[in-house]
Short mmCIF file of C-alpha atoms in Angstrom, two decimals:
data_model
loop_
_atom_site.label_atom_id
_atom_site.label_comp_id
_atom_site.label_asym_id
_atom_site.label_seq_id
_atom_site.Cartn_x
_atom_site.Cartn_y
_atom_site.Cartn_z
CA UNK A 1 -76.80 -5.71 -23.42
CA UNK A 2 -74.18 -4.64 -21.15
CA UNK A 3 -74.15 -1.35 -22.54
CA UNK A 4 -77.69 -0.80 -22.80
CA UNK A 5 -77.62 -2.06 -18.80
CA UNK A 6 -75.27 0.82 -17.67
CA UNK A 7 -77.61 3.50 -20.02
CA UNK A 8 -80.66 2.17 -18.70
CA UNK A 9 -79.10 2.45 -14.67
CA UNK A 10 -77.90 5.70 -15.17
CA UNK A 11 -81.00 6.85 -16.67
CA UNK A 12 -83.37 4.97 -14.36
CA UNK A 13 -80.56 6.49 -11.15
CA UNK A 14 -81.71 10.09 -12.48
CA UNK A 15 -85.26 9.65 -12.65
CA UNK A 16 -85.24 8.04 -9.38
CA UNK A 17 -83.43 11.06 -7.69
CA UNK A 18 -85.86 13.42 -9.42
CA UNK A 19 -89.23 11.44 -7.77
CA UNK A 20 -87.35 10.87 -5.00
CA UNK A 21 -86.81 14.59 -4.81
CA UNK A 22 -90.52 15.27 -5.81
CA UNK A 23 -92.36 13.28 -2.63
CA UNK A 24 -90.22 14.31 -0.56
CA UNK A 25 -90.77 18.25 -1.19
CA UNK A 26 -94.58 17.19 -2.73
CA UNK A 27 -96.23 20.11 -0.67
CA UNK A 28 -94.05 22.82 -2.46
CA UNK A 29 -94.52 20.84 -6.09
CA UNK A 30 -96.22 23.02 -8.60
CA UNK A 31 -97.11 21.40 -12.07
CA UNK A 32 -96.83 24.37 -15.10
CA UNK A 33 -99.09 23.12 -17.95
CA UNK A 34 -98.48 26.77 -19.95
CA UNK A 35 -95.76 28.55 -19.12
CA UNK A 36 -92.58 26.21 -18.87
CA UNK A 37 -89.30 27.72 -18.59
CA UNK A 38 -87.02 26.77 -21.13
CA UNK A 39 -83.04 26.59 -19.81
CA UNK A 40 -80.17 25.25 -21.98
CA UNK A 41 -82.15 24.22 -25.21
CA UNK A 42 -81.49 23.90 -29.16
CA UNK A 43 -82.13 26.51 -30.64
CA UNK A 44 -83.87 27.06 -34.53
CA UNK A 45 -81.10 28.63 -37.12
CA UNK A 46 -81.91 29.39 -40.68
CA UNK A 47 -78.73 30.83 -42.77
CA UNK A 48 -76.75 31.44 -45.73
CA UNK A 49 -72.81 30.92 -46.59
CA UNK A 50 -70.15 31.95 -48.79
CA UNK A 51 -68.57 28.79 -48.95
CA UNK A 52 -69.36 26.07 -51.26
CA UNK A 53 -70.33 22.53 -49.85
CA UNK A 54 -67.51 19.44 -51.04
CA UNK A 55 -69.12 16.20 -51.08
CA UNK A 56 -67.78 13.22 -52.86
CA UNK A 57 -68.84 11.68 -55.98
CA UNK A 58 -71.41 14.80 -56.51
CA UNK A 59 -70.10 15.89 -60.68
CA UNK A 60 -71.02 19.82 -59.29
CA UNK A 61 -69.20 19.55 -55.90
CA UNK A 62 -67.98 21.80 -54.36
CA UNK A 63 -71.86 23.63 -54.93
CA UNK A 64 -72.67 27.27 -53.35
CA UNK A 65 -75.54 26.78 -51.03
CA UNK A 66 -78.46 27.99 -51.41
CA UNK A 67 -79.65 27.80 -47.31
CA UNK A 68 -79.36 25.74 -44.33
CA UNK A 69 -81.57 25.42 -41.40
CA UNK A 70 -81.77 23.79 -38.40
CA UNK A 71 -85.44 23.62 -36.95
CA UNK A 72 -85.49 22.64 -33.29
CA UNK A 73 -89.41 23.02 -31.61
CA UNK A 74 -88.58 21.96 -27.66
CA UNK A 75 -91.70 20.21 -27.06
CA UNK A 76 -92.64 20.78 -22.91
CA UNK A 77 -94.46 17.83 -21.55
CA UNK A 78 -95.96 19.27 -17.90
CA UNK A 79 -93.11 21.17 -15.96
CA UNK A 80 -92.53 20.28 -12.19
CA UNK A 81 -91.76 23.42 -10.11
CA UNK A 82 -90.24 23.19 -6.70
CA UNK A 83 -89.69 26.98 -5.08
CA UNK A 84 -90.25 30.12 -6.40
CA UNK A 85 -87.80 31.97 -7.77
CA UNK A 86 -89.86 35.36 -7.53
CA UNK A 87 -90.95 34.65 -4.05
CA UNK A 88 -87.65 33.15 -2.01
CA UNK A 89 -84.65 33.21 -4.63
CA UNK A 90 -84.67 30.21 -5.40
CA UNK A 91 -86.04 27.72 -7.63
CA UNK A 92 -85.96 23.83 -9.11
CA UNK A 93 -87.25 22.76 -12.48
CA UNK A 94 -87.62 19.13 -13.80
CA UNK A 95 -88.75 19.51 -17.51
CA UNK A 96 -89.19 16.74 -19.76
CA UNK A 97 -88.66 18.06 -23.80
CA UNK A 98 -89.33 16.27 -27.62
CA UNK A 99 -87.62 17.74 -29.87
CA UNK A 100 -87.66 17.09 -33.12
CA UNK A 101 -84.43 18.45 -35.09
CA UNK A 102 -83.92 18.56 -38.57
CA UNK A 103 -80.98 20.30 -40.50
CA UNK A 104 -81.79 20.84 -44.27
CA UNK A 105 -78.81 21.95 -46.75
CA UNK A 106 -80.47 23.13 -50.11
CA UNK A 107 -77.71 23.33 -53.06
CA UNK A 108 -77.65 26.73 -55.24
CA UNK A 109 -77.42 23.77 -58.61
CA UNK A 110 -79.58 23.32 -61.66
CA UNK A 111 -82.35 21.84 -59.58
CA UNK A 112 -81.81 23.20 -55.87
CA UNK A 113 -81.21 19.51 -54.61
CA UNK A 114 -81.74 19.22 -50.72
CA UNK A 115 -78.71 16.77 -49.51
CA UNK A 116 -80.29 14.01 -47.25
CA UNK A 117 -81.30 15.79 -44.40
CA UNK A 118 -80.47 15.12 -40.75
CA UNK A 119 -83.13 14.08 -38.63
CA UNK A 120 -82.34 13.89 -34.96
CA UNK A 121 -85.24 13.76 -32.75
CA UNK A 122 -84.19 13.25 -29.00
CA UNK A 123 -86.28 13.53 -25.75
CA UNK A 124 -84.32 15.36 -22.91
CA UNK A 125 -84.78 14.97 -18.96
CA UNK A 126 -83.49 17.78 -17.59
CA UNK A 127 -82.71 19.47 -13.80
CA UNK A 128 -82.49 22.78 -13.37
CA UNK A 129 -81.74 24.97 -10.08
CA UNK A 130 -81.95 28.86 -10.26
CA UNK A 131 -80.62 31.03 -7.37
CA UNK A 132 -79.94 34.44 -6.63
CA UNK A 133 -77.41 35.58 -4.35
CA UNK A 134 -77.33 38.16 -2.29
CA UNK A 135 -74.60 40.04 -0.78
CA UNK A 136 -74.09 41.78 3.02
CA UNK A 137 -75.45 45.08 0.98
CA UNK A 138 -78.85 44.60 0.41
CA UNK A 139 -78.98 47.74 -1.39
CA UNK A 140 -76.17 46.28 -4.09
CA UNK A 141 -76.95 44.94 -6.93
CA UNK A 142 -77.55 41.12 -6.56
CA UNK A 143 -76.10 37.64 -8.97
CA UNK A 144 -78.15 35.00 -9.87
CA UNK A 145 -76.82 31.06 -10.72
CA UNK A 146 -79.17 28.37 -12.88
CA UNK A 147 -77.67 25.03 -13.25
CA UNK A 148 -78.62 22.35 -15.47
CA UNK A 149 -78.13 18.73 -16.08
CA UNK A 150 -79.63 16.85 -19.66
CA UNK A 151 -79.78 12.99 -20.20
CA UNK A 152 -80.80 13.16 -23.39
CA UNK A 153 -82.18 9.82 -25.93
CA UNK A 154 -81.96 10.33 -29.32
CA UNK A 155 -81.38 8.97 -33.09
CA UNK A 156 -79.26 10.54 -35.93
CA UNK A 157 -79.95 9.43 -39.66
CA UNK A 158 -80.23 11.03 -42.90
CA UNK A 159 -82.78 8.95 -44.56
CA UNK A 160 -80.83 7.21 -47.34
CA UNK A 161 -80.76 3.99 -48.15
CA UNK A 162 -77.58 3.59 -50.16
CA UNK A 163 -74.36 1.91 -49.56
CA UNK A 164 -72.68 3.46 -46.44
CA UNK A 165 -68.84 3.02 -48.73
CA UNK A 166 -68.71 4.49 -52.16
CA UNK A 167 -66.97 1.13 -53.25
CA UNK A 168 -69.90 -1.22 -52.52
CA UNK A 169 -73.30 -1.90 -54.49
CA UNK A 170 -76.53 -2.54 -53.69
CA UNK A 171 -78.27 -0.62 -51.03
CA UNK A 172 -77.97 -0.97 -47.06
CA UNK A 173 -77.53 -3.72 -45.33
CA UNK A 174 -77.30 -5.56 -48.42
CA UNK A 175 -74.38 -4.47 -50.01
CA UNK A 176 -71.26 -5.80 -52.37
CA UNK A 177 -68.85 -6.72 -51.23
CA UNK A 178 -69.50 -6.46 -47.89
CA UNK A 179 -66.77 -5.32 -46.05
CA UNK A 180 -65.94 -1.88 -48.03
CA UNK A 181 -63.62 0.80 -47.66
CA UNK A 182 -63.01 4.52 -47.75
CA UNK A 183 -63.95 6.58 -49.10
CA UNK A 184 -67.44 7.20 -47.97
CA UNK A 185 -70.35 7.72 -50.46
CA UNK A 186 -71.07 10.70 -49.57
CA UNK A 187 -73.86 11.46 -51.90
CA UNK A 188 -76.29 8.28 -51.35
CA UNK A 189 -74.61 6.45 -48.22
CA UNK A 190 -77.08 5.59 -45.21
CA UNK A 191 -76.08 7.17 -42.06
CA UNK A 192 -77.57 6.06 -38.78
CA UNK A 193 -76.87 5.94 -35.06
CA UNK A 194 -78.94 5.98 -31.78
CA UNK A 195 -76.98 7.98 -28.86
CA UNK A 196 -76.92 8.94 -25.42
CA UNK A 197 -75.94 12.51 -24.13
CA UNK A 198 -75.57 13.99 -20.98
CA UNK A 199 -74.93 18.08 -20.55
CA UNK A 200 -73.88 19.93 -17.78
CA UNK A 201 -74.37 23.65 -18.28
CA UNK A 202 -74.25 27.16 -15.40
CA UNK A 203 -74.78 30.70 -16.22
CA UNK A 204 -74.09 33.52 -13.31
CA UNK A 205 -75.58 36.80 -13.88
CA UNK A 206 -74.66 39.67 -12.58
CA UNK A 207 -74.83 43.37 -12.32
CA UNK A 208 -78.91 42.80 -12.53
CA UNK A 209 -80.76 45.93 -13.02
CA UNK A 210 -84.78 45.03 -12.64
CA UNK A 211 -85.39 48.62 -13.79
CA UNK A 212 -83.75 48.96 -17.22
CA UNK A 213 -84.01 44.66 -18.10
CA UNK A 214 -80.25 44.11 -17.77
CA UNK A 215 -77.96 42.02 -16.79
CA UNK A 216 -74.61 40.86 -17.40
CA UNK A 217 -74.12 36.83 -17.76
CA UNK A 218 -71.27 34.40 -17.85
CA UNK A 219 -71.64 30.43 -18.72
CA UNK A 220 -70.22 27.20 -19.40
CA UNK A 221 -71.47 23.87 -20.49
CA UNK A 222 -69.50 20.33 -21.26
CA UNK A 223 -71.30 17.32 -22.80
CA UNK A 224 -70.35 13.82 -23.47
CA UNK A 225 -72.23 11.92 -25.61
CA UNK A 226 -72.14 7.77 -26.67
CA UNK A 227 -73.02 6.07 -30.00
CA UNK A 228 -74.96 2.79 -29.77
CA UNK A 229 -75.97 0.07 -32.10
CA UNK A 230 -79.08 -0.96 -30.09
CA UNK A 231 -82.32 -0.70 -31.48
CA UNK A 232 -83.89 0.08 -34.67
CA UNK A 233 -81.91 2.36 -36.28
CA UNK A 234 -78.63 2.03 -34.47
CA UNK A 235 -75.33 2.46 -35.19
CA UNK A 236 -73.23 -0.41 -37.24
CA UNK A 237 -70.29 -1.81 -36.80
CA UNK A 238 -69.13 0.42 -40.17
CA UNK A 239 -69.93 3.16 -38.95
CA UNK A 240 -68.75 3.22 -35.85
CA UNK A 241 -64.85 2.71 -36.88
CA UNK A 242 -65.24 5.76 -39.27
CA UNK A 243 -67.63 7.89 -36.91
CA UNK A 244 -66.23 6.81 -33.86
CA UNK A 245 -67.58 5.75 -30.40
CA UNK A 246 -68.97 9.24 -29.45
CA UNK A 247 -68.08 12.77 -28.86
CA UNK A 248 -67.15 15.21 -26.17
CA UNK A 249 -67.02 18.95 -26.10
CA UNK A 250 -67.20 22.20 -24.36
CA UNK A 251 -68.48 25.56 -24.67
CA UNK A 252 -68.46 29.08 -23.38
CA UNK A 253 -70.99 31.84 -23.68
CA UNK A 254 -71.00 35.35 -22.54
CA UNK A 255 -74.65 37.50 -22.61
CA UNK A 256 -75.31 40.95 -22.44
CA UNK A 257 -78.67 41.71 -21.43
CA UNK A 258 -79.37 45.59 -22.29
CA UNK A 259 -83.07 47.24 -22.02
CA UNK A 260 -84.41 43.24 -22.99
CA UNK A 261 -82.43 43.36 -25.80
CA UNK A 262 -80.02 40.22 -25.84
CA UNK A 263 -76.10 40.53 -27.24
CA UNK A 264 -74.59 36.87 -27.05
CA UNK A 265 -70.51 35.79 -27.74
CA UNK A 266 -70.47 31.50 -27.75
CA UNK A 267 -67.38 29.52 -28.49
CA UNK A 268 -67.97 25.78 -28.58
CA UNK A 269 -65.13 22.87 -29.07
CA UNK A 270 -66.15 19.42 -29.85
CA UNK A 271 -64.39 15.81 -30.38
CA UNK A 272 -64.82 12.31 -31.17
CA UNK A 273 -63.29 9.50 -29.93
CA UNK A 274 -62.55 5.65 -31.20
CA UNK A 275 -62.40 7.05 -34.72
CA UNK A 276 -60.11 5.86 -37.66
CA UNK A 277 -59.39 7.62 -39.18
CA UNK A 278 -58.29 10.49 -37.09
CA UNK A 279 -60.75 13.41 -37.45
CA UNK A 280 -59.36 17.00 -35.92
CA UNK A 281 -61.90 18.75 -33.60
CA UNK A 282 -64.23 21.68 -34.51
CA UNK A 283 -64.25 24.64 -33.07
CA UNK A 284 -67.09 27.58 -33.45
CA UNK A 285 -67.57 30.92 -32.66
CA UNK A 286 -70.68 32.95 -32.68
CA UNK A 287 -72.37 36.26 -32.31
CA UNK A 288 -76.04 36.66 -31.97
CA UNK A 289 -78.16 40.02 -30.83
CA UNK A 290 -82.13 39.06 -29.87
CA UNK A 291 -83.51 43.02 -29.70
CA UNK A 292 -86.18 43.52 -27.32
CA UNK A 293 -89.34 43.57 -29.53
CA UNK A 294 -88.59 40.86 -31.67
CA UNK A 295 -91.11 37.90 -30.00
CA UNK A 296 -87.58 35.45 -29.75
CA UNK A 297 -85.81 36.24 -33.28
CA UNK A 298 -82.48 37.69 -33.63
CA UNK A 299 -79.47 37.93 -36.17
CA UNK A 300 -76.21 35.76 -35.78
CA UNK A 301 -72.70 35.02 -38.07
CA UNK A 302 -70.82 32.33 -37.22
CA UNK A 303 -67.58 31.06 -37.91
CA UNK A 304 -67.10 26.78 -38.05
CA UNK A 305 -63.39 25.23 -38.28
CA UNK A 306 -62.83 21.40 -38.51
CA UNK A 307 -65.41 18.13 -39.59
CA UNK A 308 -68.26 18.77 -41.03
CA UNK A 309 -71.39 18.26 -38.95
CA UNK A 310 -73.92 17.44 -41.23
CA UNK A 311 -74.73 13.21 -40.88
CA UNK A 312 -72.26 11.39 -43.54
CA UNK A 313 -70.26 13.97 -44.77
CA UNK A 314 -68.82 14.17 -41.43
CA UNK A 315 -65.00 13.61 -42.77
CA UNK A 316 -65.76 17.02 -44.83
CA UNK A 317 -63.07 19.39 -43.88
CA UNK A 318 -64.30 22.51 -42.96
CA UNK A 319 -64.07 26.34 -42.68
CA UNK A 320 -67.49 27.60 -43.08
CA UNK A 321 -68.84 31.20 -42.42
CA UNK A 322 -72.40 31.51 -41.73
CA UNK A 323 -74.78 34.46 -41.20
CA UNK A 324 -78.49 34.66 -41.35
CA UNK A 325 -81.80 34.43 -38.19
CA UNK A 326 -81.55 32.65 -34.96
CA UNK A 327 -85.16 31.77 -33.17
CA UNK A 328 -85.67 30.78 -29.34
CA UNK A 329 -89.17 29.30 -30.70
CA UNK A 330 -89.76 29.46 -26.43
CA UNK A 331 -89.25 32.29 -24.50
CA UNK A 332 -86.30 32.66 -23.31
CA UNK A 333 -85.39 32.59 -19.60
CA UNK A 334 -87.07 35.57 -18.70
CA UNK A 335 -88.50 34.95 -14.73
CA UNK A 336 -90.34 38.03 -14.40
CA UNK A 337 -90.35 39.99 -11.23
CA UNK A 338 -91.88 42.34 -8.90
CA UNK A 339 -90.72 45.82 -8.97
CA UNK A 340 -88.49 45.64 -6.21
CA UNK A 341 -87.26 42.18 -6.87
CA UNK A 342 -84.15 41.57 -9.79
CA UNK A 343 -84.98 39.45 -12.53
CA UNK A 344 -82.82 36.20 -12.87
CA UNK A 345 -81.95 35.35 -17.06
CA UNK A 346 -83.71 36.87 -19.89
#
């Protein structure tokens, strides 16, 4: 209960400073039932691979895939609005976002088998601050900032209900014998955790051009994120000396915003912690391009280096290649202006 003490204070600190925020600037508060602005979101993936998927104890492994997707709808409850970023420059979001995130992996085998998907639905409350910046010149062209802080809930399974090691019978929690060792069954094994994530992510944009719908744009993000075993579904005691305690990572992204159409360059780097045995971090780099008429669709490849990230197979080495669609099922960050005001993210 400790544990779930400190979650529920730091959670209950962050709502607090959001109402607090709210009354106190209540005259400026707008509500946006419609048109929410999304910031710093999953996004929806669907892709194929060269490389064939290794999982232990499967008689075809490693299989050639077939596809993988990731399908991430950001739910908007009503979006408080403080400012106007069209107006005065500046503006403060408060957004509140289900979304419910599934990764399928469908095997190129006799029978196109879909390995136990990963469900991870997670609610996000999330503050956001846009800005732009103007220099001495008023006739140069101006930067923009948008920061962002998530404190997100969520729960990680796969559905399965067999032993979580491949030496034990039965199915979970019932299993023989009861304390079991690695390997992990990676075919059947239950996989389940409920976690706690905070992100901190800024973008600055710059060399904005209202007239042509460009922009050049920089950004970081960090998260830290904490396994738990409270609650239905949470994570057990198993687990959590083979998973680990949590993760960390950081990322950088780099957008070219050309004429609305979108070039992006991410790198991410992620890591557990508390984990034995000693897993070596994952690194990623991708390219994306959204063109200008295509309603939030655009093409990616991606390159992935370390632990698998799909739910049990997680001790998976990996060196994956992946190229296929990326959606932004919401519009992207797009703050429309006036004529003779610049445009903050697109």
């Amino acid at each position: 209960m400790g544990q779930m003490g400190r979650w529920g204070r730091c959670v209950g600190a962050l709502l607090g400073v959001v109402l607090a925020w709210g009354e106190a600037r209540a005259e400026g508060l707008q509500v946006e039932y419609d048109l929410q602005t999304p910031l710093f979101l999953d996004r929806t993936y669907l892709f194929v691979s060269p490389n064939r998927i290794h999982r232990l104890g499967d008689p075809e492994s490693p299989a050639p895939l077939l596809f993988e997707g990731q399908f991430a709808p950001n739910l908007f409850l009503p979006q408080l609005r403080l400012g106007d970023f069209k107006e005065d420059g500046r503006e403060t979001l408060f957004s509140l976002v289900f979304t419910p995130l599934i990764r399928l992996r469908v095997l190129n085998t006799n029978s196109s088998p879909v390995i136990p998907p990963s469900y991870i639905p997670k609610l996000t409350l999330q503050a956001a601050h846009l800005r732009l910046l103007r220099g001495p010149d008023k006739d140069s062209q101006p930067r923009a900032v948008a920061v962002g802080l998530n404190a997100i809930l969520g729960h990680y399974s796969n559905g399965a209900q067999g032993c979580f090691f491949a030496d034990q019978t039965g199915t979970d929690p019932d299993c023989t014998p009861a304390e079991g060792s690695l390997p992990l069954n990676e075919v059947s094994g239950s996989f389940s955790t409920n976690f706690l994530r905070f992100e901190l992510h800024g973008r600055l944009g710059f060399g904005v051009d209202p007239q042509r719908v460009s922009a050049w744009i920089l950004g970081a993000n960090g998260f830290y994120e904490l396994n738990s075993s409270i609650g239905p579904g949470g994570m057990s005691h198993a687990q959590r000396e083979v998973y680990g305690a949590g993760h960390w990572g950081l990322g950088l992204v780099g957008e070219r915003a050309l004429n609305g159409t979108r070039f992006r360059l991410e790198g991410t780097f992620s890591k557990p912690f508390g984990e034995t045995p000693f897993q070596r971090p994952t690194f990623s780099l991708e390219a994306a391009v959204n063109p200008w008429w295509s309603a939030g669709f655009g093409l990616f490849a991606r390159y992935i280096h370390g632990q698998d990230y799909y739910n049990i197979l997680f001790l998976e080495r990996i060196s994956f290649w992946q190229f296929g669609l990326v959606f932004e099922l919401n519009p992207g960050a797009r703050l429309k202006t006036d004529s003779d005001q610049p445009p903050g993210f697109w």
